[in-house]
Amino acid sequence: MLEINFLPFPNLETERLLLRQVNSNDAEAILSLRSNDEVMKYIPRPYLKNIIEAKDLIAMFDDKIENGIGINWGIAFVNQPEKILGIIGHYRIKPEHYRAEVGYMLFPEYKGRGIVSEALKKVVEYGFKEMKLHSIEAILDPGNIGSEKVLLKNGFIKEAHLIENEYYEGRFLDTMIYSILNK
């Protein structure tokens, strides 16, 4: 079984991006991100309502990092490290199966610039090389065509389309699972 340790926190860098730890200075951005209708359109999670909830979410991120059960990076431009454009991370890590779920969200004004794709490549590389994962999955709403395109572009393949397998806010939702193997 995998033994995962995210300490010290692993900042990751690409040509344009710095993937860094989200901190309390990012609370306003996290609140704005997680309460944005366009960002949350395909994410069946409650909106954040205030800065306290944003700080609580950041504290939860820190707790998961400290306990090796999940990791989130704030996505920023290398030349503007203090301003996050979105977040990306490994969630629902299953060490016994050498598998984790990757998830991401980006402010709408940064869509279409290859930012998620660039960050995803680095996070997948980290998952395979450093975390020693065998597979990484992404779970998405079938209506989220943009995310599906990003995943396909980055070598993920469709594993499943689950029919009405999640219940959220009074309705049943379908989900699709995409994955990539460490080969």
Tab-separated table of C-alpha atoms in Angstrom:
chain	number	residue	atom	x	y	z
A	1	MET	CA	0.000	0.000	0.000
A	2	LEU	CA	1.159	3.529	-0.719
A	3	GLU	CA	2.568	5.732	2.018
A	4	ILE	CA	1.938	9.333	1.010
A	5	ASN	CA	3.629	12.366	2.532
A	6	PHE	CA	3.048	15.901	1.258
A	7	LEU	CA	5.419	17.565	3.729
A	8	PRO	CA	7.243	19.745	3.023
A	9	PHE	CA	4.600	21.036	0.620
A	10	PRO	CA	5.627	20.365	-2.993
A	11	ASN	CA	5.375	23.546	-5.054
A	12	LEU	CA	5.271	22.645	-8.746
A	13	GLU	CA	6.279	24.832	-11.655
A	14	THR	CA	5.613	24.788	-15.385
A	15	GLU	CA	6.671	27.235	-18.070
A	16	ARG	CA	3.915	29.710	-17.136
A	17	LEU	CA	2.466	28.423	-13.882
A	18	LEU	CA	3.296	28.039	-10.229
A	19	LEU	CA	1.238	25.450	-8.368
A	20	ARG	CA	1.524	26.439	-4.724
A	21	GLN	CA	-0.107	25.836	-1.386
A	22	VAL	CA	-3.378	27.665	-0.828
A	23	ASN	CA	-3.166	29.827	2.315
A	24	SER	CA	-5.333	32.190	4.349
A	25	ASN	CA	-4.341	35.100	2.078
A	26	ASP	CA	-6.291	33.280	-0.666
A	27	ALA	CA	-9.565	33.181	1.287
A	28	GLU	CA	-11.247	35.920	-0.792
A	29	ALA	CA	-10.254	34.190	-4.037
A	30	ILE	CA	-11.453	30.788	-2.760
A	31	LEU	CA	-14.766	32.350	-1.697
A	32	SER	CA	-15.132	33.971	-5.111
A	33	LEU	CA	-14.219	30.752	-6.919
A	34	ARG	CA	-16.506	28.486	-4.891
A	35	SER	CA	-19.473	30.873	-5.122
A	36	ASN	CA	-19.219	31.571	-8.871
A	37	ASP	CA	-22.177	30.220	-10.864
A	38	GLU	CA	-20.093	29.425	-13.941
A	39	VAL	CA	-17.331	27.690	-11.956
A	40	MET	CA	-19.788	25.635	-9.889
A	41	LYS	CA	-22.170	24.796	-12.755
A	42	TYR	CA	-21.011	21.175	-13.011
A	43	ILE	CA	-19.786	20.673	-9.443
A	44	PRO	CA	-22.423	19.237	-7.104
A	45	ARG	CA	-21.108	20.868	-3.954
A	46	PRO	CA	-22.547	23.666	-1.829
A	47	TYR	CA	-21.447	27.203	-2.618
A	48	LEU	CA	-19.319	28.948	-0.041
A	49	LYS	CA	-21.328	31.706	1.618
A	50	ASN	CA	-18.732	33.799	3.443
A	51	ILE	CA	-15.057	34.290	4.232
A	52	ILE	CA	-15.289	32.059	7.317
A	53	GLU	CA	-16.384	29.110	5.148
A	54	ALA	CA	-13.518	29.858	2.743
A	55	LYS	CA	-11.017	29.842	5.620
A	56	ASP	CA	-12.541	26.597	6.916
A	57	LEU	CA	-12.095	25.031	3.471
A	58	ILE	CA	-8.448	26.143	3.387
A	59	ALA	CA	-7.981	24.639	6.876
A	60	MET	CA	-9.486	21.390	5.548
A	61	PHE	CA	-7.005	21.482	2.634
A	62	ASP	CA	-4.159	21.914	5.166
A	63	ASP	CA	-5.442	19.044	7.306
A	64	LYS	CA	-5.569	16.689	4.310
A	65	ILE	CA	-2.038	17.707	3.309
A	66	GLU	CA	-0.722	17.144	6.852
A	67	ASN	CA	-2.381	13.725	7.019
A	68	GLY	CA	-1.374	12.633	3.506
A	69	ILE	CA	-4.959	12.087	2.374
A	70	GLY	CA	-5.286	14.845	-0.224
A	71	ILE	CA	-3.486	17.776	-1.763
A	72	ASN	CA	-4.619	21.004	-3.396
A	73	TRP	CA	-2.542	23.527	-5.254
A	74	GLY	CA	-3.482	27.086	-6.020
A	75	ILE	CA	-2.823	27.758	-9.704
A	76	ALA	CA	-0.955	31.037	-10.259
A	77	PHE	CA	1.179	32.589	-12.952
A	78	VAL	CA	4.898	32.321	-12.145
A	79	ASN	CA	5.218	36.115	-12.352
A	80	GLN	CA	2.128	36.681	-10.124
A	81	PRO	CA	2.391	33.989	-7.439
A	82	GLU	CA	0.110	35.776	-4.980
A	83	LYS	CA	-2.979	35.681	-7.268
A	84	ILE	CA	-4.661	32.320	-7.747
A	85	LEU	CA	-6.444	31.571	-11.023
A	86	GLY	CA	-8.017	28.386	-9.727
A	87	ILE	CA	-7.213	25.218	-7.836
A	88	ILE	CA	-6.207	21.683	-8.747
A	89	GLY	CA	-5.499	18.655	-6.638
A	90	HIS	CA	-5.598	14.971	-5.838
A	91	TYR	CA	-8.692	13.964	-3.882
A	92	ARG	CA	-10.162	10.700	-2.672
A	93	ILE	CA	-6.776	9.040	-2.619
A	94	LYS	CA	-7.086	5.267	-2.361
A	95	PRO	CA	-3.598	4.168	-1.251
A	96	GLU	CA	-4.621	0.514	-1.196
A	97	HIS	CA	-5.458	0.763	-4.922
A	98	TYR	CA	-2.645	3.171	-5.908
A	99	ARG	CA	-5.345	5.459	-7.292
A	100	ALA	CA	-6.478	9.047	-6.745
A	101	GLU	CA	-9.025	11.414	-8.214
A	102	VAL	CA	-7.865	14.646	-9.790
A	103	GLY	CA	-10.096	17.698	-9.745
A	104	TYR	CA	-9.769	21.306	-10.795
A	105	MET	CA	-11.623	24.583	-11.150
A	106	LEU	CA	-10.626	27.812	-12.821
A	107	PHE	CA	-11.992	31.333	-12.854
A	108	PRO	CA	-13.962	31.796	-16.113
A	109	GLU	CA	-11.799	34.686	-17.340
A	110	TYR	CA	-8.826	32.299	-17.629
A	111	LYS	CA	-10.586	29.559	-19.602
A	112	GLY	CA	-9.415	28.778	-23.107
A	113	ARG	CA	-5.742	29.603	-22.423
A	114	GLY	CA	-4.495	26.061	-21.778
A	115	ILE	CA	-4.007	26.770	-18.070
A	116	VAL	CA	-5.878	23.721	-16.755
A	117	SER	CA	-4.185	21.472	-19.299
A	118	GLU	CA	-0.726	22.762	-18.324
A	119	ALA	CA	-1.460	22.374	-14.608
A	120	LEU	CA	-3.036	18.948	-15.114
A	121	LYS	CA	0.047	17.613	-16.907
A	122	LYS	CA	2.218	18.635	-13.954
A	123	VAL	CA	-0.190	17.249	-11.330
A	124	VAL	CA	-0.495	13.927	-13.182
A	125	GLU	CA	3.305	13.748	-13.457
A	126	TYR	CA	3.576	14.415	-9.709
A	127	GLY	CA	0.962	11.740	-9.001
A	128	PHE	CA	2.823	9.108	-10.970
A	129	LYS	CA	6.436	10.000	-10.162
A	130	GLU	CA	6.224	11.232	-6.562
A	131	MET	CA	3.047	9.680	-5.167
A	132	LYS	CA	3.687	6.409	-7.060
A	133	LEU	CA	0.063	6.158	-8.224
A	134	HIS	CA	-0.892	3.518	-10.771
A	135	SER	CA	-3.987	5.349	-12.000
A	136	ILE	CA	-5.619	8.746	-11.740
A	137	GLU	CA	-9.292	9.315	-12.338
A	138	ALA	CA	-11.431	12.363	-12.981
A	139	ILE	CA	-15.159	12.367	-12.292
A	140	LEU	CA	-17.273	14.830	-14.203
A	141	ASP	CA	-20.768	15.824	-15.160
A	142	PRO	CA	-21.621	14.613	-18.696
A	143	GLY	CA	-22.530	18.190	-19.609
A	144	ASN	CA	-19.040	19.468	-18.842
A	145	ILE	CA	-17.707	19.263	-22.402
A	146	GLY	CA	-14.806	21.649	-21.687
A	147	SER	CA	-13.439	19.434	-18.926
A	148	GLU	CA	-13.931	16.341	-21.056
A	149	LYS	CA	-11.846	17.926	-23.834
A	150	VAL	CA	-9.051	18.786	-21.382
A	151	LEU	CA	-8.965	15.225	-20.083
A	152	LEU	CA	-8.918	13.660	-23.568
A	153	LYS	CA	-6.187	16.074	-24.672
A	154	ASN	CA	-4.107	14.909	-21.703
A	155	GLY	CA	-4.387	11.186	-22.369
A	156	PHE	CA	-7.330	10.282	-20.145
A	157	ILE	CA	-9.803	7.728	-21.477
A	158	LYS	CA	-13.465	7.280	-20.644
A	159	GLU	CA	-14.009	4.409	-18.218
A	160	ALA	CA	-17.684	4.746	-17.421
A	161	HIS	CA	-20.895	6.728	-17.657
A	162	LEU	CA	-22.852	6.094	-14.476
A	163	ILE	CA	-26.581	6.768	-14.661
A	164	GLU	CA	-28.155	8.799	-11.833
A	165	ASN	CA	-25.563	7.580	-9.346
A	166	GLU	CA	-25.392	10.788	-7.284
A	167	TYR	CA	-28.198	12.589	-5.484
A	168	TYR	CA	-27.785	16.321	-5.010
A	169	GLU	CA	-30.282	19.067	-4.204
A	170	GLY	CA	-33.344	16.966	-4.906
A	171	ARG	CA	-32.276	15.333	-8.153
A	172	PHE	CA	-30.267	12.400	-9.400
A	173	LEU	CA	-27.175	13.159	-11.481
A	174	ASP	CA	-25.131	11.138	-13.946
A	175	THR	CA	-21.352	11.093	-13.700
A	176	MET	CA	-18.622	10.063	-16.090
A	177	ILE	CA	-15.273	8.635	-15.051
A	178	TYR	CA	-12.129	9.253	-17.067
A	179	SER	CA	-8.745	7.838	-16.139
A	180	ILE	CA	-5.109	7.593	-17.086
A	181	LEU	CA	-2.680	4.804	-16.219
A	182	ASN	CA	0.958	5.188	-15.247
A	183	LYS	CA	2.437	3.440	-18.280
